[in-house]
Amino acid sequence: MNQDGPIACVPWFRVVAESPEWIVVSKAAPLIVHPSNGKSEPNLLQGIETLLCYEVANGMKAALINRLDRETSGLTLIAKTPTATRQLGRAMQRRQMHKEYTAIVYGHPAWEQTVCELPILRQGEVMETRIWLKQCIHPQGKKCRTEFRVLRRFTRNGEPFSIIRCIPLTGRTHQIRVHLATLGSPIVGDKIYGPSEDCYLEFIHKGWTSELETRLLLPRHALHACVLDFPFDEELIHTQDELSPDLEEFIAGADRE
């Protein structure tokens, strides 16, 4: 892959909330959450262990509770102790965590609020695919549900865009991205579910190019995990995060109304 330019922005994270048992951080794109495919590159788990090096030296073992895609920014929860790992893991399995995302999509949806309950599975299970991870809507897929609400409509260089609040009530792979694309509102910068999956294949082979910038507008998909609520020790913990700077900058480029 051509490494002349970054995928999106410098790998970075900051602490949003912390206790002796857990820590919530906001990660930037394209920071991966854990080591992947044997590649040597910065990752969130490594960063957390470096930040908490004293606790690690005293036996702490960090465990990721929720995982975000490389190109998704926002809130991530990490347990510090075995007790927290078990408790938070159970809460995740029982769907007791509330998550909200903000997405920037192409176009102005005809709806103000809607719910998508179309089932999703990996496309390769039912048809040939050039992208192993690509998901699709299919009746044999797993049940899933996402609630959507339009927060704002705007234009940029005369082209329509919208800011959407997304609330996934299940946690399927690429759920929000697939549901929005199916609804006719693909996420800006999405290399797989946006203008064409050819964008993803070109990116894999050539890296970020001027041609891709023209087609995708952003070097990563415009999806940010902005709310994460979870139960812990009989208390509901609420965490919230501002939209990432690169997405704020994109919105700031809106045409004057």
CSV table of C-alpha atoms in Angstrom, one decimal:
chain,number,residue,atom,x,y,z
A,1,MET,CA,0.0,0.0,0.0
A,2,ASN,CA,1.2,3.5,-0.7
A,3,GLN,CA,2.0,5.2,2.6
A,4,ASP,CA,2.6,8.7,1.3
A,5,GLY,CA,-0.4,10.0,3.2
A,6,PRO,CA,-2.3,9.1,6.3
A,7,ILE,CA,-5.5,7.0,6.2
A,8,ALA,CA,-7.3,9.7,8.1
A,9,CYS,CA,-5.7,11.5,11.0
A,10,VAL,CA,-2.8,11.0,13.5
A,11,PRO,CA,-3.6,8.0,15.8
A,12,TRP,CA,-4.7,9.6,19.0
A,13,PHE,CA,-7.0,9.1,22.0
A,14,ARG,CA,-8.0,10.9,25.2
A,15,VAL,CA,-9.6,9.9,28.4
A,16,VAL,CA,-13.3,10.8,28.8
A,17,ALA,CA,-14.1,9.1,32.2
A,18,GLU,CA,-12.2,6.7,34.5
A,19,SER,CA,-12.6,4.7,37.7
A,20,PRO,CA,-10.3,2.2,39.4
A,21,GLU,CA,-12.3,-0.5,37.5
A,22,TRP,CA,-12.7,0.8,34.0
A,23,ILE,CA,-11.7,3.6,31.6
A,24,VAL,CA,-13.6,5.2,28.7
A,25,VAL,CA,-11.6,6.9,26.0
A,26,SER,CA,-12.4,8.6,22.8
A,27,LYS,CA,-10.3,7.3,19.9
A,28,ALA,CA,-9.5,8.9,16.6
A,29,ALA,CA,-9.6,7.3,13.2
A,30,PRO,CA,-7.6,5.4,11.9
A,31,LEU,CA,-6.4,4.0,15.3
A,32,ILE,CA,-7.1,0.3,15.5
A,33,VAL,CA,-8.3,-0.9,18.9
A,34,HIS,CA,-6.0,-4.0,19.2
A,35,PRO,CA,-3.1,-5.6,17.3
A,36,SER,CA,-4.3,-6.9,13.9
A,37,ASN,CA,-2.9,-9.4,11.3
A,38,GLY,CA,0.5,-9.4,13.0
A,39,LYS,CA,1.2,-5.8,11.8
A,40,SER,CA,3.3,-3.5,13.9
A,41,GLU,CA,1.4,-0.3,14.2
A,42,PRO,CA,0.0,1.8,17.1
A,43,ASN,CA,-3.2,0.5,18.6
A,44,LEU,CA,-5.6,1.6,21.4
A,45,LEU,CA,-4.9,-1.3,23.7
A,46,GLN,CA,-1.2,-0.6,23.6
A,47,GLY,CA,-1.8,3.1,24.2
A,48,ILE,CA,-4.0,2.3,27.2
A,49,GLU,CA,-1.4,0.0,28.7
A,50,THR,CA,1.3,2.7,28.2
A,51,LEU,CA,-0.9,5.3,29.8
A,52,LEU,CA,-1.6,3.0,32.8
A,53,CYS,CA,1.9,1.6,33.0
A,54,TYR,CA,2.0,1.8,36.8
A,55,GLU,CA,-1.2,-0.2,37.1
A,56,VAL,CA,0.0,-2.7,34.5
A,57,ALA,CA,3.2,-3.1,36.5
A,58,ASN,CA,1.0,-4.0,39.5
A,59,GLY,CA,-1.0,-6.6,37.7
A,60,MET,CA,-3.6,-4.8,35.7
A,61,LYS,CA,-4.8,-6.5,32.5
A,62,ALA,CA,-6.8,-4.2,30.2
A,63,ALA,CA,-9.7,-5.7,28.3
A,64,LEU,CA,-11.6,-4.1,25.5
A,65,ILE,CA,-15.4,-4.2,26.1
A,66,ASN,CA,-16.7,-2.6,22.9
A,67,ARG,CA,-14.7,-2.4,19.7
A,68,LEU,CA,-14.9,0.2,17.0
A,69,ASP,CA,-13.8,-0.2,13.4
A,70,ARG,CA,-10.4,1.4,12.5
A,71,GLU,CA,-12.2,4.3,10.6
A,72,THR,CA,-14.9,4.8,13.3
A,73,SER,CA,-14.0,7.4,15.9
A,74,GLY,CA,-15.4,7.9,19.4
A,75,LEU,CA,-16.1,6.2,22.7
A,76,THR,CA,-14.5,2.9,23.7
A,77,LEU,CA,-14.8,1.2,27.1
A,78,ILE,CA,-11.9,-0.8,28.6
A,79,ALA,CA,-12.0,-2.9,31.8
A,80,LYS,CA,-9.1,-2.7,34.2
A,81,THR,CA,-9.8,-5.7,36.4
A,82,PRO,CA,-11.1,-9.3,36.0
A,83,THR,CA,-14.2,-8.3,38.0
A,84,ALA,CA,-15.0,-5.4,35.7
A,85,THR,CA,-14.3,-7.5,32.6
A,86,ARG,CA,-16.9,-10.1,33.7
A,87,GLN,CA,-19.5,-7.5,34.8
A,88,LEU,CA,-19.2,-5.3,31.7
A,89,GLY,CA,-19.0,-8.3,29.5
A,90,ARG,CA,-22.3,-9.6,30.9
A,91,ALA,CA,-23.9,-6.2,30.4
A,92,MET,CA,-22.8,-6.2,26.8
A,93,GLN,CA,-24.2,-9.7,26.2
A,94,ARG,CA,-27.5,-8.7,27.8
A,95,ARG,CA,-27.7,-5.6,25.7
A,96,GLN,CA,-27.7,-3.4,28.7
A,97,MET,CA,-25.4,-0.8,27.2
A,98,HIS,CA,-26.8,2.1,25.3
A,99,LYS,CA,-24.8,3.4,22.4
A,100,GLU,CA,-25.4,6.3,20.1
A,101,TYR,CA,-23.5,7.4,17.0
A,102,THR,CA,-23.4,10.5,14.8
A,103,ALA,CA,-23.1,10.0,11.0
A,104,ILE,CA,-22.7,12.4,8.1
A,105,VAL,CA,-24.5,11.0,5.1
A,106,TYR,CA,-25.1,11.9,1.5
A,107,GLY,CA,-28.4,13.5,0.6
A,108,HIS,CA,-31.5,14.7,2.5
A,109,PRO,CA,-33.6,11.7,3.7
A,110,ALA,CA,-37.4,12.0,3.2
A,111,TRP,CA,-37.9,10.9,6.8
A,112,GLU,CA,-37.2,12.7,10.1
A,113,GLN,CA,-37.1,9.5,12.1
A,114,THR,CA,-37.1,5.9,11.0
A,115,VAL,CA,-36.2,2.4,12.2
A,116,CYS,CA,-34.5,-0.2,10.1
A,117,GLU,CA,-34.9,-3.9,11.1
A,118,LEU,CA,-33.5,-5.6,8.0
A,119,PRO,CA,-31.4,-8.7,8.8
A,120,ILE,CA,-27.7,-8.7,7.9
A,121,LEU,CA,-25.1,-11.3,7.1
A,122,ARG,CA,-21.7,-11.5,5.5
A,123,GLN,CA,-22.2,-11.3,1.8
A,124,GLY,CA,-19.7,-14.1,1.1
A,125,GLU,CA,-22.0,-16.6,2.8
A,126,VAL,CA,-24.7,-16.2,0.1
A,127,MET,CA,-22.9,-14.9,-3.0
A,128,GLU,CA,-19.4,-14.2,-4.4
A,129,THR,CA,-17.7,-11.1,-3.0
A,130,ARG,CA,-14.5,-9.3,-3.6
A,131,ILE,CA,-14.4,-8.0,0.0
A,132,TRP,CA,-14.4,-10.7,2.7
A,133,LEU,CA,-15.8,-8.4,5.4
A,134,LYS,CA,-18.6,-6.9,3.3
A,135,GLN,CA,-22.1,-7.4,4.8
A,136,CYS,CA,-25.4,-7.3,3.1
A,137,ILE,CA,-29.2,-7.4,3.7
A,138,HIS,CA,-30.5,-10.9,3.4
A,139,PRO,CA,-33.5,-12.8,4.8
A,140,GLN,CA,-31.1,-15.5,6.2
A,141,GLY,CA,-29.2,-12.9,8.1
A,142,LYS,CA,-29.2,-12.1,11.9
A,143,LYS,CA,-31.9,-9.9,13.3
A,144,CYS,CA,-30.9,-6.4,13.9
A,145,ARG,CA,-32.5,-3.0,14.6
A,146,THR,CA,-31.2,0.5,14.2
A,147,GLU,CA,-33.1,3.8,15.0
A,148,PHE,CA,-32.2,6.9,13.0
A,149,ARG,CA,-33.1,10.6,13.5
A,150,VAL,CA,-32.1,13.5,11.3
A,151,LEU,CA,-30.3,16.2,13.4
A,152,ARG,CA,-29.5,18.6,10.5
A,153,ARG,CA,-29.6,19.0,6.8
A,154,PHE,CA,-27.1,21.2,4.9
A,155,THR,CA,-25.4,21.6,1.6
A,156,ARG,CA,-21.7,21.8,0.9
A,157,ASN,CA,-20.6,23.2,-2.5
A,158,GLY,CA,-24.2,22.8,-3.5
A,159,GLU,CA,-24.3,19.1,-2.6
A,160,PRO,CA,-26.9,17.9,0.0
A,161,PHE,CA,-25.7,16.2,3.2
A,162,SER,CA,-27.4,15.3,6.5
A,163,ILE,CA,-26.3,14.7,10.1
A,164,ILE,CA,-27.9,11.6,11.5
A,165,ARG,CA,-28.1,10.3,15.1
A,166,CYS,CA,-27.9,6.5,15.0
A,167,ILE,CA,-29.0,4.2,17.8
A,168,PRO,CA,-28.1,0.5,17.2
A,169,LEU,CA,-30.1,-1.8,19.4
A,170,THR,CA,-28.1,-4.8,18.2
A,171,GLY,CA,-24.4,-5.1,17.5
A,172,ARG,CA,-23.9,-6.6,14.0
A,173,THR,CA,-20.8,-6.0,11.9
A,174,HIS,CA,-21.1,-2.8,9.9
A,175,GLN,CA,-24.8,-2.5,11.0
A,176,ILE,CA,-25.2,1.3,10.9
A,177,ARG,CA,-23.3,1.5,7.6
A,178,VAL,CA,-25.3,-1.2,5.9
A,179,HIS,CA,-28.7,0.1,7.2
A,180,LEU,CA,-28.0,3.7,6.1
A,181,ALA,CA,-26.8,2.6,2.7
A,182,THR,CA,-29.9,0.5,2.3
A,183,LEU,CA,-32.1,3.4,3.2
A,184,GLY,CA,-30.4,5.4,0.4
A,185,SER,CA,-28.3,7.5,2.8
A,186,PRO,CA,-24.7,6.1,2.7
A,187,ILE,CA,-22.1,7.5,5.0
A,188,VAL,CA,-19.7,10.1,3.6
A,189,GLY,CA,-16.3,8.5,3.1
A,190,ASP,CA,-17.5,4.9,3.3
A,191,LYS,CA,-15.2,2.9,1.0
A,192,ILE,CA,-17.3,-0.2,1.0
A,193,TYR,CA,-20.9,0.9,1.2
A,194,GLY,CA,-20.5,4.4,-0.4
A,195,PRO,CA,-20.2,5.2,-4.1
A,196,SER,CA,-18.7,1.9,-5.0
A,197,GLU,CA,-16.8,-1.0,-3.4
A,198,ASP,CA,-14.1,-0.3,-6.0
A,199,CYS,CA,-13.1,2.6,-3.7
A,200,TYR,CA,-12.1,0.1,-1.0
A,201,LEU,CA,-10.2,-2.1,-3.5
A,202,GLU,CA,-8.3,0.9,-4.9
A,203,PHE,CA,-7.5,2.1,-1.4
A,204,ILE,CA,-6.1,-1.3,-0.5
A,205,HIS,CA,-3.8,-1.4,-3.5
A,206,LYS,CA,-2.9,2.3,-3.9
A,207,GLY,CA,-3.6,4.0,-0.6
A,208,TRP,CA,-5.3,7.4,-0.4
A,209,THR,CA,-5.3,9.1,-3.8
A,210,SER,CA,-6.6,12.3,-5.2
A,211,GLU,CA,-9.1,10.3,-7.2
A,212,LEU,CA,-10.5,8.7,-4.0
A,213,GLU,CA,-10.6,12.1,-2.4
A,214,THR,CA,-12.8,13.4,-5.2
A,215,ARG,CA,-15.2,10.4,-4.9
A,216,LEU,CA,-15.3,10.0,-1.2
A,217,LEU,CA,-14.7,13.5,0.1
A,218,LEU,CA,-13.3,12.2,3.4
A,219,PRO,CA,-10.4,9.7,3.9
A,220,ARG,CA,-12.5,7.7,6.4
A,221,HIS,CA,-16.2,7.1,6.9
A,222,ALA,CA,-18.0,9.9,8.8
A,223,LEU,CA,-19.2,7.8,11.8
A,224,HIS,CA,-18.5,8.8,15.5
A,225,ALA,CA,-19.5,7.0,18.7
A,226,CYS,CA,-20.8,9.9,20.7
A,227,VAL,CA,-22.8,8.3,23.6
A,228,LEU,CA,-22.0,5.2,25.7
A,229,ASP,CA,-24.0,4.4,28.8
A,230,PHE,CA,-23.4,1.2,30.8
A,231,PRO,CA,-24.3,-0.3,34.2
A,232,PHE,CA,-21.6,-0.9,36.8
A,233,ASP,CA,-22.0,-1.7,40.5
A,234,GLU,CA,-25.7,-0.9,40.4
A,235,GLU,CA,-25.0,2.5,38.9
A,236,LEU,CA,-25.7,3.7,35.3
A,237,ILE,CA,-22.6,5.4,34.0
A,238,HIS,CA,-23.3,8.0,31.2
A,239,THR,CA,-20.4,9.1,28.9
A,240,GLN,CA,-20.7,11.5,26.0
A,241,ASP,CA,-18.2,12.8,23.4
A,242,GLU,CA,-18.1,15.7,21.0
A,243,LEU,CA,-17.8,15.1,17.3
A,244,SER,CA,-14.3,14.5,16.1
A,245,PRO,CA,-12.4,17.5,14.7
A,246,ASP,CA,-12.2,16.2,11.1
A,247,LEU,CA,-16.0,15.7,11.0
A,248,GLU,CA,-16.6,19.1,12.6
A,249,GLU,CA,-14.4,20.6,9.9
A,250,PHE,CA,-16.4,18.9,7.2
A,251,ILE,CA,-19.6,20.3,8.6
A,252,ALA,CA,-18.0,23.8,9.1
A,253,GLY,CA,-17.6,23.8,5.3
A,254,ALA,CA,-21.3,24.0,4.8
A,255,ASP,CA,-22.8,26.5,2.4
A,256,ARG,CA,-24.2,29.6,4.1
A,257,GLU,CA,-28.0,29.3,4.4
